[in-house]
CSV table of N, CA, C and O in Angstrom, one decimal:
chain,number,residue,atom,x,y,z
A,12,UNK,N,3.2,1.7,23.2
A,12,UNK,CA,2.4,1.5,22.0
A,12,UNK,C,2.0,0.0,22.0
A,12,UNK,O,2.8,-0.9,22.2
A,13,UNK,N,0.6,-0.1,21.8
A,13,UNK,CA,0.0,-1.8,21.8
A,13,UNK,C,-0.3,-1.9,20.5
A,13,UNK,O,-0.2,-0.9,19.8
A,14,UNK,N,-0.5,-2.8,20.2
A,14,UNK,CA,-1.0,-3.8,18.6
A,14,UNK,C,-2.7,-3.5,19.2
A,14,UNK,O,-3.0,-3.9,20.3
A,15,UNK,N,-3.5,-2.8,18.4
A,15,UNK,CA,-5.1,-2.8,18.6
A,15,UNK,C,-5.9,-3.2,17.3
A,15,UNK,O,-6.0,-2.4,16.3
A,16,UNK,N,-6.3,-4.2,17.3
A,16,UNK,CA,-7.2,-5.0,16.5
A,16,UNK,C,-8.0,-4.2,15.2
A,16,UNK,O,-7.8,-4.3,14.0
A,17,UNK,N,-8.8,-3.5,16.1
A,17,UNK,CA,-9.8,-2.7,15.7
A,17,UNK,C,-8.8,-1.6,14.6
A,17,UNK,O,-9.2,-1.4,13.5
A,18,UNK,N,-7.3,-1.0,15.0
A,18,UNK,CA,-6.9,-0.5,14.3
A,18,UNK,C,-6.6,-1.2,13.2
A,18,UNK,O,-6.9,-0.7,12.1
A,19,UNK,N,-6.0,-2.3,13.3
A,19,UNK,CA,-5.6,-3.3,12.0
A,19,UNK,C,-6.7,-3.6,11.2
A,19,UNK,O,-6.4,-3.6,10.0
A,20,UNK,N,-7.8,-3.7,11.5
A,20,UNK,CA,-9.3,-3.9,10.5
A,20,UNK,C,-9.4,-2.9,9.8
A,20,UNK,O,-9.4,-3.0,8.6
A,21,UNK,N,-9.3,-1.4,10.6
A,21,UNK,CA,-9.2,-0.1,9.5
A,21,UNK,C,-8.9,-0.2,8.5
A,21,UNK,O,-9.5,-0.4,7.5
A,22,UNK,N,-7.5,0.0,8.7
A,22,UNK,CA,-6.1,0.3,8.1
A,22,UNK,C,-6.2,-1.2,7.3
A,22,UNK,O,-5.8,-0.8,6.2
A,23,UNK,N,-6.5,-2.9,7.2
A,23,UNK,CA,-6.3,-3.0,6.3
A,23,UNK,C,-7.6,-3.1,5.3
A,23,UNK,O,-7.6,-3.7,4.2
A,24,UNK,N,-8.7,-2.4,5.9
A,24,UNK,CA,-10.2,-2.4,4.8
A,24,UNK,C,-9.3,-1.3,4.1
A,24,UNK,O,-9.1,-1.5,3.0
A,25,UNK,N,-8.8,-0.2,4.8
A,25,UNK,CA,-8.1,1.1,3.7
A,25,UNK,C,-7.5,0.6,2.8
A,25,UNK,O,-7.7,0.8,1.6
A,26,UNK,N,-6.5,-0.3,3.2
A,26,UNK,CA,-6.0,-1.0,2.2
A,26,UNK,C,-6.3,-1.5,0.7
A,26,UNK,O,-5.7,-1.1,-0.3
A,27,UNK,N,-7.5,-2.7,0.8
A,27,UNK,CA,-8.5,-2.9,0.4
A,27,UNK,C,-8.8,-2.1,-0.5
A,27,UNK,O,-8.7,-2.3,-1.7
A,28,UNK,N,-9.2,-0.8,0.2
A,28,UNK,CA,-9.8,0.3,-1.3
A,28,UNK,C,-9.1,0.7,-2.3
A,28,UNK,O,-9.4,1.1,-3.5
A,29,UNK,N,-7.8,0.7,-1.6
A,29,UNK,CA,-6.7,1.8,-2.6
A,29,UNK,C,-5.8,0.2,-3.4
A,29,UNK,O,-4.8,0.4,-4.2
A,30,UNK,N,-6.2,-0.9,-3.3
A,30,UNK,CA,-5.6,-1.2,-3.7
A,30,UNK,C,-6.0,-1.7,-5.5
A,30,UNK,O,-5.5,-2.6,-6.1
A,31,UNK,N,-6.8,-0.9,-5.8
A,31,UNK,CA,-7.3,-0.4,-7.5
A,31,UNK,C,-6.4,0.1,-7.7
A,31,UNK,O,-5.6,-0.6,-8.4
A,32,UNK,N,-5.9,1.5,-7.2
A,32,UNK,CA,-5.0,2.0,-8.2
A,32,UNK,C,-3.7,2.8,-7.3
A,32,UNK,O,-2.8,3.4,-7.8
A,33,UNK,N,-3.9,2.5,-5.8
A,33,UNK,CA,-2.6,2.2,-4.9
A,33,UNK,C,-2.1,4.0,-4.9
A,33,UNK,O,-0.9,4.2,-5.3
A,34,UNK,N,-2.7,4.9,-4.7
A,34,UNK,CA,-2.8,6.3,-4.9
A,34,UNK,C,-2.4,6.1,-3.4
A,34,UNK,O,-2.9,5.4,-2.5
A,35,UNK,N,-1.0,7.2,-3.3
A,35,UNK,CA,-1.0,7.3,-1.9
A,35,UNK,C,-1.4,8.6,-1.1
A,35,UNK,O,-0.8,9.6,-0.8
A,36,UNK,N,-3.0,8.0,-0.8
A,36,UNK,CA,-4.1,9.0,-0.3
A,36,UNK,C,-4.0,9.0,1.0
A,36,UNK,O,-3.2,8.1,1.2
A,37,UNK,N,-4.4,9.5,2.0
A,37,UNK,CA,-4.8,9.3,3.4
A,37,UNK,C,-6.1,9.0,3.2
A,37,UNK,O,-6.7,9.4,2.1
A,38,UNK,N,-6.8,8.2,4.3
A,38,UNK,CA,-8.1,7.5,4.6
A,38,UNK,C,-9.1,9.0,4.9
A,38,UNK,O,-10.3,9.0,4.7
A,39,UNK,N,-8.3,10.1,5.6
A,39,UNK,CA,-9.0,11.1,6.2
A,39,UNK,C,-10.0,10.5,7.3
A,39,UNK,O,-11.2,10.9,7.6
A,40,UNK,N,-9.5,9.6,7.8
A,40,UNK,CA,-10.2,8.6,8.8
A,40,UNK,C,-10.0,9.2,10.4
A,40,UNK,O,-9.3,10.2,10.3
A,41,UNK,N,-10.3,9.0,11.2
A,41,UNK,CA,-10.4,9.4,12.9
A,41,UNK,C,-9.0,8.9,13.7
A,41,UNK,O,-8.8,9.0,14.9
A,42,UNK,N,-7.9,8.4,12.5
A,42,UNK,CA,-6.8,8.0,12.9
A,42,UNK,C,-5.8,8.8,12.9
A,42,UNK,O,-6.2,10.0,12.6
A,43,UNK,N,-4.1,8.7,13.2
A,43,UNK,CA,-2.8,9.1,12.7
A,43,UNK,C,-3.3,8.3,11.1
A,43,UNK,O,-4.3,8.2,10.4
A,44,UNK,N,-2.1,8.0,10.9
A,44,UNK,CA,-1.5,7.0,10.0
A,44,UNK,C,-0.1,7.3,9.0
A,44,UNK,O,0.1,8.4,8.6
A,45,UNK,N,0.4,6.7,8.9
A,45,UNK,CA,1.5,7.1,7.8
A,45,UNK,C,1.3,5.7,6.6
A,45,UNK,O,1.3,4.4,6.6
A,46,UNK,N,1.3,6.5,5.8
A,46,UNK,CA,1.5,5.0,4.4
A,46,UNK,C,2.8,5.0,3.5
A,46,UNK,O,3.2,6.1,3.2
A,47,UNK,N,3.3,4.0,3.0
A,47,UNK,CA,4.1,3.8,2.2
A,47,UNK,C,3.6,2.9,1.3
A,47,UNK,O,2.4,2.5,1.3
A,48,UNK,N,4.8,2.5,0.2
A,48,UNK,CA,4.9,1.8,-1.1
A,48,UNK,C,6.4,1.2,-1.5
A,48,UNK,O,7.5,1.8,-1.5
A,49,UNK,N,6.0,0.0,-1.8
A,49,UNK,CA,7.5,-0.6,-2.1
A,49,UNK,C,7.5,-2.3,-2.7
A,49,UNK,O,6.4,-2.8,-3.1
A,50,UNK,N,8.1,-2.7,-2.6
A,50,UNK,CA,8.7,-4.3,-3.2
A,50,UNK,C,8.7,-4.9,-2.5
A,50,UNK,O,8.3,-4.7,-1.3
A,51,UNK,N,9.2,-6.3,-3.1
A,51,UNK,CA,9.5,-7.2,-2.3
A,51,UNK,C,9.1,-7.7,-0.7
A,51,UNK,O,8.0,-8.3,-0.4
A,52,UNK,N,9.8,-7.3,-0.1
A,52,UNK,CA,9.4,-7.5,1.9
A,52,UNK,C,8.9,-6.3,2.2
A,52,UNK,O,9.2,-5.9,3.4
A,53,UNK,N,8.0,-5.4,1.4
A,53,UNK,CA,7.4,-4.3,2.2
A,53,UNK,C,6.1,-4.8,3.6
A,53,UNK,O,5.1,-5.6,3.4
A,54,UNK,N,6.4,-4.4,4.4
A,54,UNK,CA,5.2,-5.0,5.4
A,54,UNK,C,5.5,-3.8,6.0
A,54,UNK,O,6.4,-3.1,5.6
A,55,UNK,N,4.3,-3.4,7.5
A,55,UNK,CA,4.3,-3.3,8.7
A,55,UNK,C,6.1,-2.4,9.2
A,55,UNK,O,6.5,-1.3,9.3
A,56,UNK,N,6.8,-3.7,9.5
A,56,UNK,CA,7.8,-3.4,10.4
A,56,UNK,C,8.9,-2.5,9.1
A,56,UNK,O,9.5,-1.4,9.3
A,57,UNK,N,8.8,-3.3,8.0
A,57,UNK,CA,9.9,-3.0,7.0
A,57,UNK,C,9.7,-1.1,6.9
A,57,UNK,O,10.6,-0.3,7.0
A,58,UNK,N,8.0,-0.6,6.7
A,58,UNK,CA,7.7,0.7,6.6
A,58,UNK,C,7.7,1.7,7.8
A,58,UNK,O,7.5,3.0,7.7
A,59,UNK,N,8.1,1.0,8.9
A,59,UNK,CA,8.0,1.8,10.0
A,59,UNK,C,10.1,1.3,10.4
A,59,UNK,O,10.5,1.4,11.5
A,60,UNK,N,10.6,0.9,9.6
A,60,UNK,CA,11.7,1.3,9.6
A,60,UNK,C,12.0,2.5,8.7
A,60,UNK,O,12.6,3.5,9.2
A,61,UNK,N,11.7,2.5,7.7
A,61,UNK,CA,12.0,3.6,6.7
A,61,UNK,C,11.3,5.0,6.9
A,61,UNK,O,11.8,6.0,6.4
A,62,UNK,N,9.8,5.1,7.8
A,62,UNK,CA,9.3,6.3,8.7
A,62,UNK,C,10.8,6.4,9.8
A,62,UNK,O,11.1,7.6,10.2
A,63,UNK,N,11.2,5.8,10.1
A,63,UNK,CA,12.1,6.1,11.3
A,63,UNK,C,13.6,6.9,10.7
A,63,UNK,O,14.4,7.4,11.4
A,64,UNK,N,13.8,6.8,9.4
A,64,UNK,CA,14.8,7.3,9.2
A,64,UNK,C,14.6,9.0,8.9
A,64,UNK,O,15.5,9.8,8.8
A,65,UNK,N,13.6,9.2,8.8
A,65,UNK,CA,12.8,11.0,9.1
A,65,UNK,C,13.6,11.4,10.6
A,65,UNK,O,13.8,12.7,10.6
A,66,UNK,N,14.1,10.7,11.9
A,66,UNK,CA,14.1,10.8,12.6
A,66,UNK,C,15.7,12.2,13.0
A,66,UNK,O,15.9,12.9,13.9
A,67,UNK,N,16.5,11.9,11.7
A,67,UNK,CA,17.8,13.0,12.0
A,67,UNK,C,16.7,14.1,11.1
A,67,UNK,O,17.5,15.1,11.3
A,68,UNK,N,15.8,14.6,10.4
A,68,UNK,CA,15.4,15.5,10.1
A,68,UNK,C,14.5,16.3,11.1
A,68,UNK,O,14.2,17.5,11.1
A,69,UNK,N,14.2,15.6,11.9
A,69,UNK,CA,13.4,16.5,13.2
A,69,UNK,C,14.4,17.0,14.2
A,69,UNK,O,15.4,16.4,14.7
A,70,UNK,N,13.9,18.3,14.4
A,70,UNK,CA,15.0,19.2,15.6
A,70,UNK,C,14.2,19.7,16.2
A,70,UNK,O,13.6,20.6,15.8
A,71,UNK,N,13.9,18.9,17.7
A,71,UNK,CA,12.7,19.2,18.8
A,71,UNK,C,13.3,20.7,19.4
A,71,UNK,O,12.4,21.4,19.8
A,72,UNK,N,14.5,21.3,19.5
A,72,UNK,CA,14.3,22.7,19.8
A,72,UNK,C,13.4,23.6,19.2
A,72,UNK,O,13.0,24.5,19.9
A,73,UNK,N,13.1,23.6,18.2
A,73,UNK,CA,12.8,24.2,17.2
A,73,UNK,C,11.1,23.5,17.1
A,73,UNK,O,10.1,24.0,16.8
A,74,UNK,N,11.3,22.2,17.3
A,74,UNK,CA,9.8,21.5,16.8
A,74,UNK,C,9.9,22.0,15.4
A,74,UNK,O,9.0,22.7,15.0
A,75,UNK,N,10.6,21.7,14.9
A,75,UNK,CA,10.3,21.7,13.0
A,75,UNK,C,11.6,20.2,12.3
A,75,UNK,O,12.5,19.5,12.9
A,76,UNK,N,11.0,20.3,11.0
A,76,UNK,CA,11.7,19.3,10.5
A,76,UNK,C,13.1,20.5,9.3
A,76,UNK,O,13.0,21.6,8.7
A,77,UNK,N,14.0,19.6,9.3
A,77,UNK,CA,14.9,20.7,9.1
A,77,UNK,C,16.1,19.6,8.2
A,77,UNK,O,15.5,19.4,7.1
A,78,UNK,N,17.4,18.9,8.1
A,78,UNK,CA,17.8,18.2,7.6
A,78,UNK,C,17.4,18.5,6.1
A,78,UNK,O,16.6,19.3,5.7
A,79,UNK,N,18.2,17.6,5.4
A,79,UNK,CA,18.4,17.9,4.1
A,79,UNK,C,17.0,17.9,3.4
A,79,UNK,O,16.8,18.9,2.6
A,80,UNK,N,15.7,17.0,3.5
A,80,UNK,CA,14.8,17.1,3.0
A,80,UNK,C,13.5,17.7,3.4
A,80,UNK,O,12.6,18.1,2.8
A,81,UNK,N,13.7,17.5,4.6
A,81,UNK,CA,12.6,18.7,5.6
A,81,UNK,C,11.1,17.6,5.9
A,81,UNK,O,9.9,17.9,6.0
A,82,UNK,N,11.7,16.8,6.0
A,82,UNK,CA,10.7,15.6,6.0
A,82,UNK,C,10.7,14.5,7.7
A,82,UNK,O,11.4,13.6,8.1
A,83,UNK,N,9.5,15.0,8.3
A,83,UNK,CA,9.6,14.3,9.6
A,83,UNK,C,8.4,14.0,10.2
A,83,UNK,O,8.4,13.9,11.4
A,84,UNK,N,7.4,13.7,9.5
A,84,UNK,CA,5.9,13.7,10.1
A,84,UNK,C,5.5,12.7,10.3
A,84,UNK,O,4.6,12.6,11.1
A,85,UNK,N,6.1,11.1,9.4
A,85,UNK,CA,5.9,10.1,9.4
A,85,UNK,C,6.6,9.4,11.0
A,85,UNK,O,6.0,8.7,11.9
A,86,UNK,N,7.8,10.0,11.0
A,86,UNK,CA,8.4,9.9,12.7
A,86,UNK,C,8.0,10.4,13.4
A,86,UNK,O,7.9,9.7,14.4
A,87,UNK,N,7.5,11.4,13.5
A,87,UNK,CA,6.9,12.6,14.8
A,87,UNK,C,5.4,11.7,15.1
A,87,UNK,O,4.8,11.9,16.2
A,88,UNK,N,4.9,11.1,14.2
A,88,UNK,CA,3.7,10.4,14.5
A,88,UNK,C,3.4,8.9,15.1
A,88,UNK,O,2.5,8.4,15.7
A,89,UNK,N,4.9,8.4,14.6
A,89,UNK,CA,5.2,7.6,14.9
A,89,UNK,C,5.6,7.7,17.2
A,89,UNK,O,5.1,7.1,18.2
A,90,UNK,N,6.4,8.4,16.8
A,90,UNK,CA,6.9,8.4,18.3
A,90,UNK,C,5.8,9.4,19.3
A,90,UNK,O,6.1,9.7,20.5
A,91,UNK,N,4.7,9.9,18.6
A,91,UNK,CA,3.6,10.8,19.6
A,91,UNK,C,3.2,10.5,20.5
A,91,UNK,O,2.4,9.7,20.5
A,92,UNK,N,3.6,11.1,21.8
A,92,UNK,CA,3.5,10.8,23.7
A,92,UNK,C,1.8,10.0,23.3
A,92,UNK,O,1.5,8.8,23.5
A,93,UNK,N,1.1,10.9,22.8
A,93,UNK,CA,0.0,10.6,23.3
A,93,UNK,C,-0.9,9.4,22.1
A,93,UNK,O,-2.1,9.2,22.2
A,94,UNK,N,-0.3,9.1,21.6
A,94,UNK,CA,-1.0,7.9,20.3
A,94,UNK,C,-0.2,6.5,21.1
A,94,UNK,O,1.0,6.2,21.2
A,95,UNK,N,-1.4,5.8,21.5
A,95,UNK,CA,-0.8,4.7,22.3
A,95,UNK,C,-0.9,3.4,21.4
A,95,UNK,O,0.0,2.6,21.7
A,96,UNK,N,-1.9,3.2,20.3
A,96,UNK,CA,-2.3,1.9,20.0
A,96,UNK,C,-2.1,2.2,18.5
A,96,UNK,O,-2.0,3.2,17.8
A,97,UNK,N,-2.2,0.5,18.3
A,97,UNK,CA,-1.6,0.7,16.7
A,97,UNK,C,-2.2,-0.1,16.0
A,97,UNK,O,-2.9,-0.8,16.7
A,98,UNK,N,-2.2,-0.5,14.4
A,98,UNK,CA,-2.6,-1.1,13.4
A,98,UNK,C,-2.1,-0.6,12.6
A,98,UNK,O,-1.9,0.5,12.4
A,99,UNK,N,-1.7,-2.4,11.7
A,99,UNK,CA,-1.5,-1.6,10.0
A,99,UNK,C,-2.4,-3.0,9.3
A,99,UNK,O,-3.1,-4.0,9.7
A,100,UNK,N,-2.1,-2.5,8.0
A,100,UNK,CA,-2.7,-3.2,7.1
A,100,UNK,C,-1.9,-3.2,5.8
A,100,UNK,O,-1.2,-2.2,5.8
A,101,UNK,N,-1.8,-4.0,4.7
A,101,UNK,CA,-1.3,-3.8,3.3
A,101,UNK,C,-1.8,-4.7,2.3
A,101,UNK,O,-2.5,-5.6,2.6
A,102,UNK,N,-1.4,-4.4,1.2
A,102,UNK,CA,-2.1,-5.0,0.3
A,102,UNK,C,-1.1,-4.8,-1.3
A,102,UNK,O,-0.3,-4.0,-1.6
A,103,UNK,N,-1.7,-6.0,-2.0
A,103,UNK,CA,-0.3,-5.9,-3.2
A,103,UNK,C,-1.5,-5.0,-4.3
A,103,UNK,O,-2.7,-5.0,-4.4
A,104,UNK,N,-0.7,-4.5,-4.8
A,104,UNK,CA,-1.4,-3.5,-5.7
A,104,UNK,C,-2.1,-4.0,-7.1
A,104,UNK,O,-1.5,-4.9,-7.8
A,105,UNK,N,-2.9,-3.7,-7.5
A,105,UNK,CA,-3.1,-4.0,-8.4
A,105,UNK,C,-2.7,-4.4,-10.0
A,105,UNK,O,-2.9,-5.3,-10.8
A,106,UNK,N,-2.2,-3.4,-10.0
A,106,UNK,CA,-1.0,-3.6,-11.3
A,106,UNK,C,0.0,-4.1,-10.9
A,106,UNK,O,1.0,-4.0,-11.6
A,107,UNK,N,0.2,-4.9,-9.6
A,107,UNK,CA,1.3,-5.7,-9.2
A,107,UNK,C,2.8,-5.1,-9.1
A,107,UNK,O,3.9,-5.6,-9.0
A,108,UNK,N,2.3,-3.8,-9.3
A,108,UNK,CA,4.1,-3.1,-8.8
A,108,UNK,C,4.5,-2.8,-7.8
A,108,UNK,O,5.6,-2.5,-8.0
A,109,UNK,N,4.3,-2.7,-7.1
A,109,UNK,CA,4.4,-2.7,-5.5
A,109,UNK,C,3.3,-3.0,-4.2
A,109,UNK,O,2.1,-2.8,-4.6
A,110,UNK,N,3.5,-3.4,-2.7
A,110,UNK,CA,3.1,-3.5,-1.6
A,110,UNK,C,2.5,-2.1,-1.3
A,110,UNK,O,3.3,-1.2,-1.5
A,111,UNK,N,1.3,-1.7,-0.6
A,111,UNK,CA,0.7,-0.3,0.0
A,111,UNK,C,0.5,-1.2,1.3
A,111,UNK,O,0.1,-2.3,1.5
A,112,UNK,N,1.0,0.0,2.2
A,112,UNK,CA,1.4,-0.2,3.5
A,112,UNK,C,0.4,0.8,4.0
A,112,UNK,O,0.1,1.8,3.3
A,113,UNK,N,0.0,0.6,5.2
A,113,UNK,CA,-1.2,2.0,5.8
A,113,UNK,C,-0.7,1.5,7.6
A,113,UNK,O,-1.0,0.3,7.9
A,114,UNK,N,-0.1,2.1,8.4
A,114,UNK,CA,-0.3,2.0,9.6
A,114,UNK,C,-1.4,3.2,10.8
A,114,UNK,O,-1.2,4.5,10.8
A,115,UNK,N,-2.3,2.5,11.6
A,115,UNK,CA,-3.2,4.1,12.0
A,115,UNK,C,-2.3,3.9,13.4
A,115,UNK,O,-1.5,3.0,13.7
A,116,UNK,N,-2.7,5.4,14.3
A,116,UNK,CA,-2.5,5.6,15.4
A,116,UNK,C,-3.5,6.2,16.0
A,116,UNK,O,-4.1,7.2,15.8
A,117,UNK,N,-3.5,5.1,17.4
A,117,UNK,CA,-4.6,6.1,17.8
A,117,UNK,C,-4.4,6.9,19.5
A,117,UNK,O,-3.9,6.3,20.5
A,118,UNK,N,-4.9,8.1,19.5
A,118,UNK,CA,-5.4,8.7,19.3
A,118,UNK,C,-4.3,9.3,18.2
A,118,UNK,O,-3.2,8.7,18.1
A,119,UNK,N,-4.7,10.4,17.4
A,119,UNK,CA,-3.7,10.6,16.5
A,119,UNK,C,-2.8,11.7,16.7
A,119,UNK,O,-3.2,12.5,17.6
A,120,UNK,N,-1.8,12.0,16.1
A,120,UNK,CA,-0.8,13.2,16.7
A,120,UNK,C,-0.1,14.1,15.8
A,120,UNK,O,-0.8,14.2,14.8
A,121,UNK,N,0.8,14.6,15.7
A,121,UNK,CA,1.1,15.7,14.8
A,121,UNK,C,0.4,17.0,14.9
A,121,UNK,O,0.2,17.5,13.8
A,122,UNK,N,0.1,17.4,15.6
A,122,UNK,CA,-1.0,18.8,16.0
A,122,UNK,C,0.4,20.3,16.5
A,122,UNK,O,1.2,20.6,17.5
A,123,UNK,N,0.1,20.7,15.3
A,123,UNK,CA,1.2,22.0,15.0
A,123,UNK,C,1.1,23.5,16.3
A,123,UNK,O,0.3,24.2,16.8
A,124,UNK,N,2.2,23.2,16.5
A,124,UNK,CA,2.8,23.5,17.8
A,124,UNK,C,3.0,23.2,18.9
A,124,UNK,O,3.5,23.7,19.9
A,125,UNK,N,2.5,21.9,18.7
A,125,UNK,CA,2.9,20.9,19.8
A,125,UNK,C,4.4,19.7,19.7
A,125,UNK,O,5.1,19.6,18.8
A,126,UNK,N,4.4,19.3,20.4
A,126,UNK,CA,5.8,18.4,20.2
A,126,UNK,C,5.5,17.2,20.8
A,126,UNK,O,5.0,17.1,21.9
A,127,UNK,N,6.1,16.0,19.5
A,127,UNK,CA,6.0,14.8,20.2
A,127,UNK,C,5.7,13.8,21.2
A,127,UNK,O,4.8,13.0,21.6
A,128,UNK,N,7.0,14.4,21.5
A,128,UNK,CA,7.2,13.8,23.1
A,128,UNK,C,8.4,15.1,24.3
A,128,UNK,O,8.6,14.9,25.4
């Protein structure tokens, strides 16, 4: 996985838009992406720590998400063989209650019945 420019421009113009009313939408853009929301030190590395904790909910025998909340797509996207390059972007919200985080991946992955890695 590389740092790609062009992704970071996206991801933080997306930023940019949502950050009126910080709706956590997807871009529906030609990317991956996973987005979060938070306080204080939300950035980049802090949100792709907290995507990584999805990581005991995924059970690659099975390729499904399983664990107590059934929540694993922000990790599986994260770690996808085939999404090599990366970008994020964020932005403080407008009503100033939290940081919106957007990271893209590209090529993008999560494609149902396939697996990760």
């Amino acid at each position: 996985m590389v740092w790609n420019e062009t992704l970071a421009t996206y991801a933080q113009s997306y930023a940019y838009e949502r950050a009126r009313d910080c709706v956590m939408k997807h871009s529906s853009g030609p990317y991956g992406e996973n987005l979060a929301a938070g306080w204080g030190t939300m950035n980049g590395p802090v949100a792709t720590e907290y995507w990584m904790t999805e990581k005991d909910n995924y059970e690659y025998a099975t390729n499904t998400c399983d664990g107590g909340e059934g929540v694993c797509g922000h990790y599986t996207q994260i770690v996808w063989r085939d999404s090599v390059r990366l970008g994020c972007g964020s932005v403080r919200c407008k009503n100033d209650e939290y940081i919106w985080v957007i990271c893209s991946y590209d090529p993008p992955g999560i494609y149902i019945g396939q697996r990760p890695y």
